mmCIF file of C-alpha atoms in Angstrom:
data_model
loop_
_atom_site.group_PDB
_atom_site.id
_atom_site.type_symbol
_atom_site.label_atom_id
_atom_site.label_comp_id
_atom_site.label_asym_id
_atom_site.label_seq_id
_atom_site.Cartn_x
_atom_site.Cartn_y
_atom_site.Cartn_z
ATOM 1 C CA UNK A 309 39.760 17.279 -9.317
ATOM 2 C CA UNK A 310 41.319 20.648 -10.238
ATOM 3 C CA UNK A 311 39.823 22.227 -7.088
ATOM 4 C CA UNK A 312 41.119 19.491 -4.885
ATOM 5 C CA UNK A 313 44.733 19.276 -6.103
ATOM 6 C CA UNK A 314 47.007 21.945 -4.641
ATOM 7 C CA UNK A 315 50.446 20.395 -5.322
ATOM 8 C CA UNK A 316 51.827 18.461 -8.269
ATOM 9 C CA UNK A 317 54.965 16.315 -7.698
ATOM 10 C CA UNK A 318 56.882 15.423 -10.869
ATOM 11 C CA UNK A 319 59.657 12.861 -11.254
ATOM 12 C CA UNK A 320 62.320 13.611 -13.840
ATOM 13 C CA UNK A 321 63.926 10.656 -15.554
ATOM 14 C CA UNK A 322 61.434 8.682 -17.557
ATOM 15 C CA UNK A 323 58.739 11.205 -16.678
ATOM 16 C CA UNK A 324 59.712 14.663 -17.885
ATOM 17 C CA UNK A 325 62.866 13.706 -19.798
ATOM 18 C CA UNK A 326 64.773 10.576 -20.945
ATOM 19 C CA UNK A 327 67.157 9.113 -18.432
ATOM 20 C CA UNK A 328 69.912 11.707 -17.990
ATOM 21 C CA UNK A 329 68.039 14.255 -20.165
ATOM 22 C CA UNK A 330 68.280 17.956 -19.488
ATOM 23 C CA UNK A 331 65.716 19.617 -21.760
ATOM 24 C CA UNK A 332 61.926 19.766 -21.127
ATOM 25 C CA UNK A 333 59.361 20.473 -23.741
ATOM 26 C CA UNK A 334 57.594 23.804 -24.309
ATOM 27 C CA UNK A 335 54.267 22.054 -23.655
ATOM 28 C CA UNK A 336 55.445 21.056 -20.173
ATOM 29 C CA UNK A 337 56.674 24.512 -19.423
ATOM 30 C CA UNK A 338 53.372 25.955 -20.362
ATOM 31 C CA UNK A 339 51.417 23.361 -18.339
ATOM 32 C CA UNK A 340 53.504 24.098 -15.215
ATOM 33 C CA UNK A 341 53.016 27.832 -15.734
ATOM 34 C CA UNK A 342 49.251 27.366 -16.030
ATOM 35 C CA UNK A 343 49.210 25.213 -12.872
ATOM 36 C CA UNK A 344 50.912 27.976 -10.909
ATOM 37 C CA UNK A 345 48.481 30.522 -12.337
ATOM 38 C CA UNK A 346 45.665 28.394 -10.859
ATOM 39 C CA UNK A 347 47.485 28.369 -7.524
ATOM 40 C CA UNK A 348 48.662 24.805 -7.835
ATOM 41 C CA UNK A 349 52.230 24.424 -6.532
ATOM 42 C CA UNK A 350 54.665 22.226 -8.555
ATOM 43 C CA UNK A 351 57.696 20.453 -7.128
ATOM 44 C CA UNK A 352 60.336 18.238 -8.656
ATOM 45 C CA UNK A 353 60.813 14.863 -6.917
ATOM 46 C CA UNK A 354 63.788 12.941 -8.307
ATOM 47 C CA UNK A 355 66.404 10.371 -7.549
ATOM 48 C CA UNK A 356 69.005 12.704 -9.035
ATOM 49 C CA UNK A 357 71.448 14.870 -7.164
ATOM 50 C CA UNK A 358 70.679 18.576 -6.971
ATOM 51 C CA UNK A 359 73.496 19.481 -9.410
ATOM 52 C CA UNK A 360 71.986 17.427 -12.205
ATOM 53 C CA UNK A 361 68.344 18.475 -11.635
ATOM 54 C CA UNK A 362 68.536 22.159 -10.713
ATOM 55 C CA UNK A 363 68.598 23.417 -14.305
ATOM 56 C CA UNK A 364 65.228 21.729 -15.057
ATOM 57 C CA UNK A 365 63.706 23.093 -11.857
ATOM 58 C CA UNK A 366 64.851 26.562 -12.837
ATOM 59 C CA UNK A 367 63.534 26.218 -16.326
ATOM 60 C CA UNK A 368 60.108 25.232 -14.945
ATOM 61 C CA UNK A 369 60.361 28.049 -12.359
ATOM 62 C CA UNK A 370 59.467 25.773 -9.393
ATOM 63 C CA UNK A 371 60.461 26.686 -5.911
ATOM 64 C CA UNK A 372 61.296 23.330 -4.386
ATOM 65 C CA UNK A 373 63.419 20.356 -5.389
ATOM 66 C CA UNK A 374 63.236 16.918 -3.733
ATOM 67 C CA UNK A 375 66.414 15.007 -4.629
ATOM 68 C CA UNK A 376 68.107 11.624 -3.960
ATOM 69 C CA UNK A 377 64.721 9.917 -3.555
ATOM 70 C CA UNK A 378 63.785 12.192 -0.684
ATOM 71 C CA UNK A 379 67.207 12.185 0.884
ATOM 72 C CA UNK A 380 67.388 15.962 0.458
ATOM 73 C CA UNK A 381 64.917 18.772 0.068
ATOM 74 C CA UNK A 382 66.110 22.051 -1.398
ATOM 75 C CA UNK A 383 64.813 25.406 -2.499
ATOM 76 C CA UNK A 384 65.847 26.287 -6.017
ATOM 77 C CA UNK A 385 67.677 29.257 -4.457
ATOM 78 C CA UNK A 386 70.066 26.778 -2.827
ATOM 79 C CA UNK A 387 68.757 26.500 0.706
ATOM 80 C CA UNK A 388 68.866 22.984 2.172
ATOM 81 C CA UNK A 389 65.746 22.223 4.092
ATOM 82 C CA UNK A 390 66.081 18.534 4.931
ATOM 83 C CA UNK A 391 68.753 15.884 4.753
ATOM 84 C CA UNK A 392 68.385 12.159 5.686
ATOM 85 C CA UNK A 393 71.731 10.422 6.137
ATOM 86 C CA UNK A 394 72.483 6.678 6.338
ATOM 87 C CA UNK A 395 73.839 5.389 9.661
ATOM 88 C CA UNK A 396 77.663 4.849 9.618
ATOM 89 C CA UNK A 397 77.408 1.122 10.452
ATOM 90 C CA UNK A 398 75.016 0.666 7.583
ATOM 91 C CA UNK A 399 77.410 2.500 5.272
ATOM 92 C CA UNK A 400 80.038 -0.132 6.156
ATOM 93 C CA UNK A 401 77.693 -2.942 5.363
ATOM 94 C CA UNK A 402 76.886 -1.461 1.928
ATOM 95 C CA UNK A 403 80.590 -0.856 1.156
ATOM 96 C CA UNK A 404 81.348 -4.463 2.081
ATOM 97 C CA UNK A 405 79.403 -5.523 -0.995
ATOM 98 C CA UNK A 406 81.210 -3.436 -3.609
ATOM 99 C CA UNK A 407 83.732 -6.104 -4.600
ATOM 100 C CA UNK A 408 81.229 -8.976 -4.616
ATOM 101 C CA UNK A 409 78.735 -7.186 -6.745
ATOM 102 C CA UNK A 410 81.445 -5.937 -9.239
ATOM 103 C CA UNK A 411 78.953 -3.622 -10.919
ATOM 104 C CA UNK A 412 78.688 0.034 -11.766
ATOM 105 C CA UNK A 413 77.894 1.894 -8.560
ATOM 106 C CA UNK A 414 77.505 5.454 -7.419
ATOM 107 C CA UNK A 415 77.575 7.072 -3.982
ATOM 108 C CA UNK A 416 76.171 10.432 -2.878
ATOM 109 C CA UNK A 417 77.241 12.316 0.244
ATOM 110 C CA UNK A 418 77.073 15.797 1.601
ATOM 111 C CA UNK A 419 80.287 16.369 -0.300
ATOM 112 C CA UNK A 420 79.233 15.299 -3.767
ATOM 113 C CA UNK A 421 78.654 12.437 -6.124
ATOM 114 C CA UNK A 422 81.210 9.661 -6.581
ATOM 115 C CA UNK A 423 81.233 7.125 -9.469
ATOM 116 C CA UNK A 424 82.786 3.660 -8.926
ATOM 117 C CA UNK A 425 85.153 5.002 -6.233
ATOM 118 C CA UNK A 426 85.103 5.450 -2.502
ATOM 119 C CA UNK A 427 86.925 8.495 -1.203
ATOM 120 C CA UNK A 428 89.718 7.781 1.270
ATOM 121 C CA UNK A 429 88.005 9.977 3.909
ATOM 122 C CA UNK A 430 84.592 8.389 3.387
ATOM 123 C CA UNK A 431 84.051 8.083 7.103
ATOM 124 C CA UNK A 432 84.025 11.845 7.309
ATOM 125 C CA UNK A 433 81.054 12.118 4.885
ATOM 126 C CA UNK A 434 77.325 12.068 5.486
ATOM 127 C CA UNK A 435 76.189 9.451 3.046
ATOM 128 C CA UNK A 436 72.679 9.912 1.677
ATOM 129 C CA UNK A 437 72.246 7.463 -1.163
ATOM 130 C CA UNK A 438 73.985 4.463 -2.818
ATOM 131 C CA UNK A 439 73.166 3.000 -6.175
ATOM 132 C CA UNK A 440 74.058 -0.114 -8.065
ATOM 133 C CA UNK A 441 73.379 -0.983 -11.690
ATOM 134 C CA UNK A 442 73.388 -4.819 -11.848
ATOM 135 C CA UNK A 443 72.543 -6.332 -15.228
ATOM 136 C CA UNK A 444 72.738 -9.900 -13.966
ATOM 137 C CA UNK A 445 69.246 -10.708 -12.643
ATOM 138 C CA UNK A 446 70.396 -13.404 -10.249
ATOM 139 C CA UNK A 447 73.090 -11.227 -8.760
ATOM 140 C CA UNK A 448 70.663 -8.335 -8.556
ATOM 141 C CA UNK A 449 68.128 -10.440 -6.646
ATOM 142 C CA UNK A 450 70.834 -11.682 -4.223
ATOM 143 C CA UNK A 451 71.934 -8.058 -3.572
ATOM 144 C CA UNK A 452 68.334 -6.939 -3.026
ATOM 145 C CA UNK A 453 67.848 -9.728 -0.461
ATOM 146 C CA UNK A 454 71.067 -8.802 1.383
ATOM 147 C CA UNK A 455 70.215 -5.104 1.595
ATOM 148 C CA UNK A 456 66.513 -5.767 2.366
ATOM 149 C CA UNK A 457 67.554 -7.768 5.431
ATOM 150 C CA UNK A 458 69.143 -4.589 6.910
ATOM 151 C CA UNK A 459 66.090 -3.077 8.659
ATOM 152 C CA UNK A 460 67.523 0.466 8.710
ATOM 153 C CA UNK A 461 67.793 0.734 4.930
ATOM 154 C CA UNK A 462 65.185 1.763 2.289
ATOM 155 C CA UNK A 463 65.479 0.023 -1.094
ATOM 156 C CA UNK A 464 63.981 1.091 -4.402
ATOM 157 C CA UNK A 465 64.952 1.576 -8.052
ATOM 158 C CA UNK A 466 64.846 4.157 -10.792
ATOM 159 C CA UNK A 467 65.177 1.551 -13.574
ATOM 160 C CA UNK A 468 64.536 -2.229 -13.712
ATOM 161 C CA UNK A 469 68.228 -3.061 -13.474
ATOM 162 C CA UNK A 470 69.323 -0.916 -10.554
ATOM 163 C CA UNK A 471 69.039 -0.887 -6.779
ATOM 164 C CA UNK A 472 69.029 2.439 -4.915
ATOM 165 C CA UNK A 473 69.594 2.601 -1.153
ATOM 166 C CA UNK A 474 68.637 5.358 1.324
ATOM 167 C CA UNK A 475 68.065 5.503 5.059
ATOM 168 C CA UNK A 476 64.939 3.620 6.177
ATOM 169 C CA UNK A 477 61.806 5.812 5.764
ATOM 170 C CA UNK A 478 63.477 8.035 3.191
ATOM 171 C CA UNK A 479 61.424 8.306 0.006
ATOM 172 C CA UNK A 480 59.644 10.857 -2.147
ATOM 173 C CA UNK A 481 56.362 10.523 -0.273
ATOM 174 C CA UNK A 482 58.022 11.371 2.998
ATOM 175 C CA UNK A 483 59.749 14.395 1.562
ATOM 176 C CA UNK A 484 56.467 15.654 0.015
ATOM 177 C CA UNK A 485 54.857 15.248 3.391
ATOM 178 C CA UNK A 486 57.568 17.511 4.803
ATOM 179 C CA UNK A 487 56.625 20.222 2.307
ATOM 180 C CA UNK A 488 52.898 19.682 2.786
ATOM 181 C CA UNK A 489 53.140 20.341 6.503
ATOM 182 C CA UNK A 490 54.246 23.906 6.117
ATOM 183 C CA UNK A 491 51.459 24.502 3.638
ATOM 184 C CA UNK A 492 48.825 22.942 5.856
ATOM 185 C CA UNK A 493 47.916 20.473 3.098
ATOM 186 C CA UNK A 494 47.621 16.697 3.079
ATOM 187 C CA UNK A 495 48.346 13.996 0.550
ATOM 188 C CA UNK A 496 44.774 13.890 -0.770
ATOM 189 C CA UNK A 497 45.582 17.289 -2.336
ATOM 190 C CA UNK A 498 48.598 15.969 -4.266
ATOM 191 C CA UNK A 499 48.879 14.739 -7.835
ATOM 192 C CA UNK A 500 52.076 12.654 -8.195
ATOM 193 C CA UNK A 501 53.512 11.646 -11.589
ATOM 194 C CA UNK A 502 56.262 9.073 -12.130
ATOM 195 C CA UNK A 503 57.432 5.874 -13.822
ATOM 196 C CA UNK A 504 59.614 3.832 -11.488
ATOM 197 C CA UNK A 505 59.619 2.108 -8.101
ATOM 198 C CA UNK A 506 61.073 5.137 -6.417
ATOM 199 C CA UNK A 507 57.864 6.938 -7.408
ATOM 200 C CA UNK A 508 55.423 4.245 -6.261
ATOM 201 C CA UNK A 509 54.834 5.390 -2.678
ATOM 202 C CA UNK A 510 54.048 9.010 -3.758
ATOM 203 C CA UNK A 511 51.755 7.720 -6.541
ATOM 204 C CA UNK A 512 49.971 5.180 -4.335
ATOM 205 C CA UNK A 513 49.282 7.637 -1.521
ATOM 206 C CA UNK A 514 48.541 10.757 -3.587
ATOM 207 C CA UNK A 515 45.016 12.022 -4.057
ATOM 208 C CA UNK A 516 45.610 11.350 -7.714
ATOM 209 C CA UNK A 517 48.522 9.136 -8.770
ATOM 210 C CA UNK A 518 49.608 9.163 -12.443
ATOM 211 C CA UNK A 519 51.890 6.589 -14.031
ATOM 212 C CA UNK A 520 53.694 7.294 -17.298
ATOM 213 C CA UNK A 521 52.936 5.153 -20.320
ATOM 214 C CA UNK A 522 56.488 3.872 -20.096
ATOM 215 C CA UNK A 523 56.232 3.141 -16.358
ATOM 216 C CA UNK A 524 57.139 -0.147 -14.680
ATOM 217 C CA UNK A 525 54.170 -2.493 -14.391
ATOM 218 C CA UNK A 526 53.902 -2.279 -10.607
ATOM 219 C CA UNK A 527 53.717 1.517 -10.800
ATOM 220 C CA UNK A 528 50.868 1.388 -13.372
ATOM 221 C CA UNK A 529 48.959 -0.960 -11.092
ATOM 222 C CA UNK A 530 49.020 1.644 -8.215
ATOM 223 C CA UNK A 531 48.094 4.657 -10.370
ATOM 224 C CA UNK A 532 44.637 5.969 -10.893
ATOM 225 C CA UNK A 533 45.540 7.121 -14.412
ATOM 226 C CA UNK A 534 48.102 6.011 -16.987
ATOM 227 C CA UNK A 535 49.124 8.875 -19.225
ATOM 228 C CA UNK A 536 51.226 8.711 -22.404
ATOM 229 C CA UNK A 537 54.933 8.134 -22.509
ATOM 230 C CA UNK A 538 57.495 10.704 -21.372
ATOM 231 C CA UNK A 539 58.492 11.321 -25.024
ATOM 232 C CA UNK A 540 54.795 12.014 -25.874
ATOM 233 C CA UNK A 541 54.445 14.743 -23.240
ATOM 234 C CA UNK A 542 52.585 12.431 -20.858
ATOM 235 C CA UNK A 543 53.326 14.609 -17.761
ATOM 236 C CA UNK A 544 52.103 17.746 -19.483
ATOM 237 C CA UNK A 545 48.948 15.886 -20.599
ATOM 238 C CA UNK A 546 48.190 14.805 -17.023
ATOM 239 C CA UNK A 547 48.592 18.345 -15.694
ATOM 240 C CA UNK A 548 46.328 19.694 -18.465
ATOM 241 C CA UNK A 549 43.624 17.129 -17.737
ATOM 242 C CA UNK A 550 43.767 17.890 -14.028
ATOM 243 C CA UNK A 551 43.506 21.641 -14.580
ATOM 244 C CA UNK A 552 40.657 21.248 -17.052
ATOM 245 C CA UNK A 553 38.680 18.949 -14.760
ATOM 246 C CA UNK A 554 38.897 15.898 -16.979
ATOM 247 C CA UNK A 555 39.827 13.664 -14.000
#
C-alpha cells in the first residue's frame, strides 16, 4: 500500500482536532513529516474557511489546502487556485429559508465569513458555502428535503445536526481530483481520512479510505479501515500504518 499511495488527504474537525480545535499533536506532525520524506504528498481537506485552517496547514508544512468542502483550493502561500460559487438565483432560494429555519447559520463568500447575518450588499458577493445548525430533527429533515430538491446545490454535513450547502458538484473529492491532475495521479493513489458526510465521497473513491473511530456510521461503512478516534491520534496511526505497509 505504501508504494501505491502518493497523496494523503486529511480532514480537520473530528479527524486531526476537536471541532474548532487549533492544535495538532506531535505524533501527527511527525507522521506527516515522514510521509513527505517518503515522497507522499499531504493536503488538508476541510469544510472550514482558509482563515481558520491555515495555521494547522502551516504547522504540518503542507503545500495545499482544500477549504469550504472543496469550494476553494489554496496554496499555503496564499494563492487561490480554484473557487466554486453558488448561482445567484440559488443564493436567493437559500436566503428565503433563513427566517423559517430560525437556526444558527453561517455564510461564506469571497469577502469573508458571516455569522447569523446577511450583509446589505450580499448580491455583490460570490457565495461559496452556506451552513445551518438545526437541532430539531424534524425541521432539519424538512430543510434537507427543500434544499435537495434544488438540483444545482450540493448538500452534506460536518456534524449530525448541520446542513452544509455548496454549488452542485462541489465536494472534497472533486477538489482532490483537481490537484491530482497536475500531478498526473489518480484517485487509486490517494488515502483519504475523515469522519463526516462531507468526507464520504473522498473516502469512498480513494484507493484507501479511512474513517475515524468517532466517524458517522455511514462514513465507517464506506471506509476500508476504521482507525482510532481523533483524540487517540487516529489519523497519525493511519499514516504510520500506510507508510509501514501494514495495510
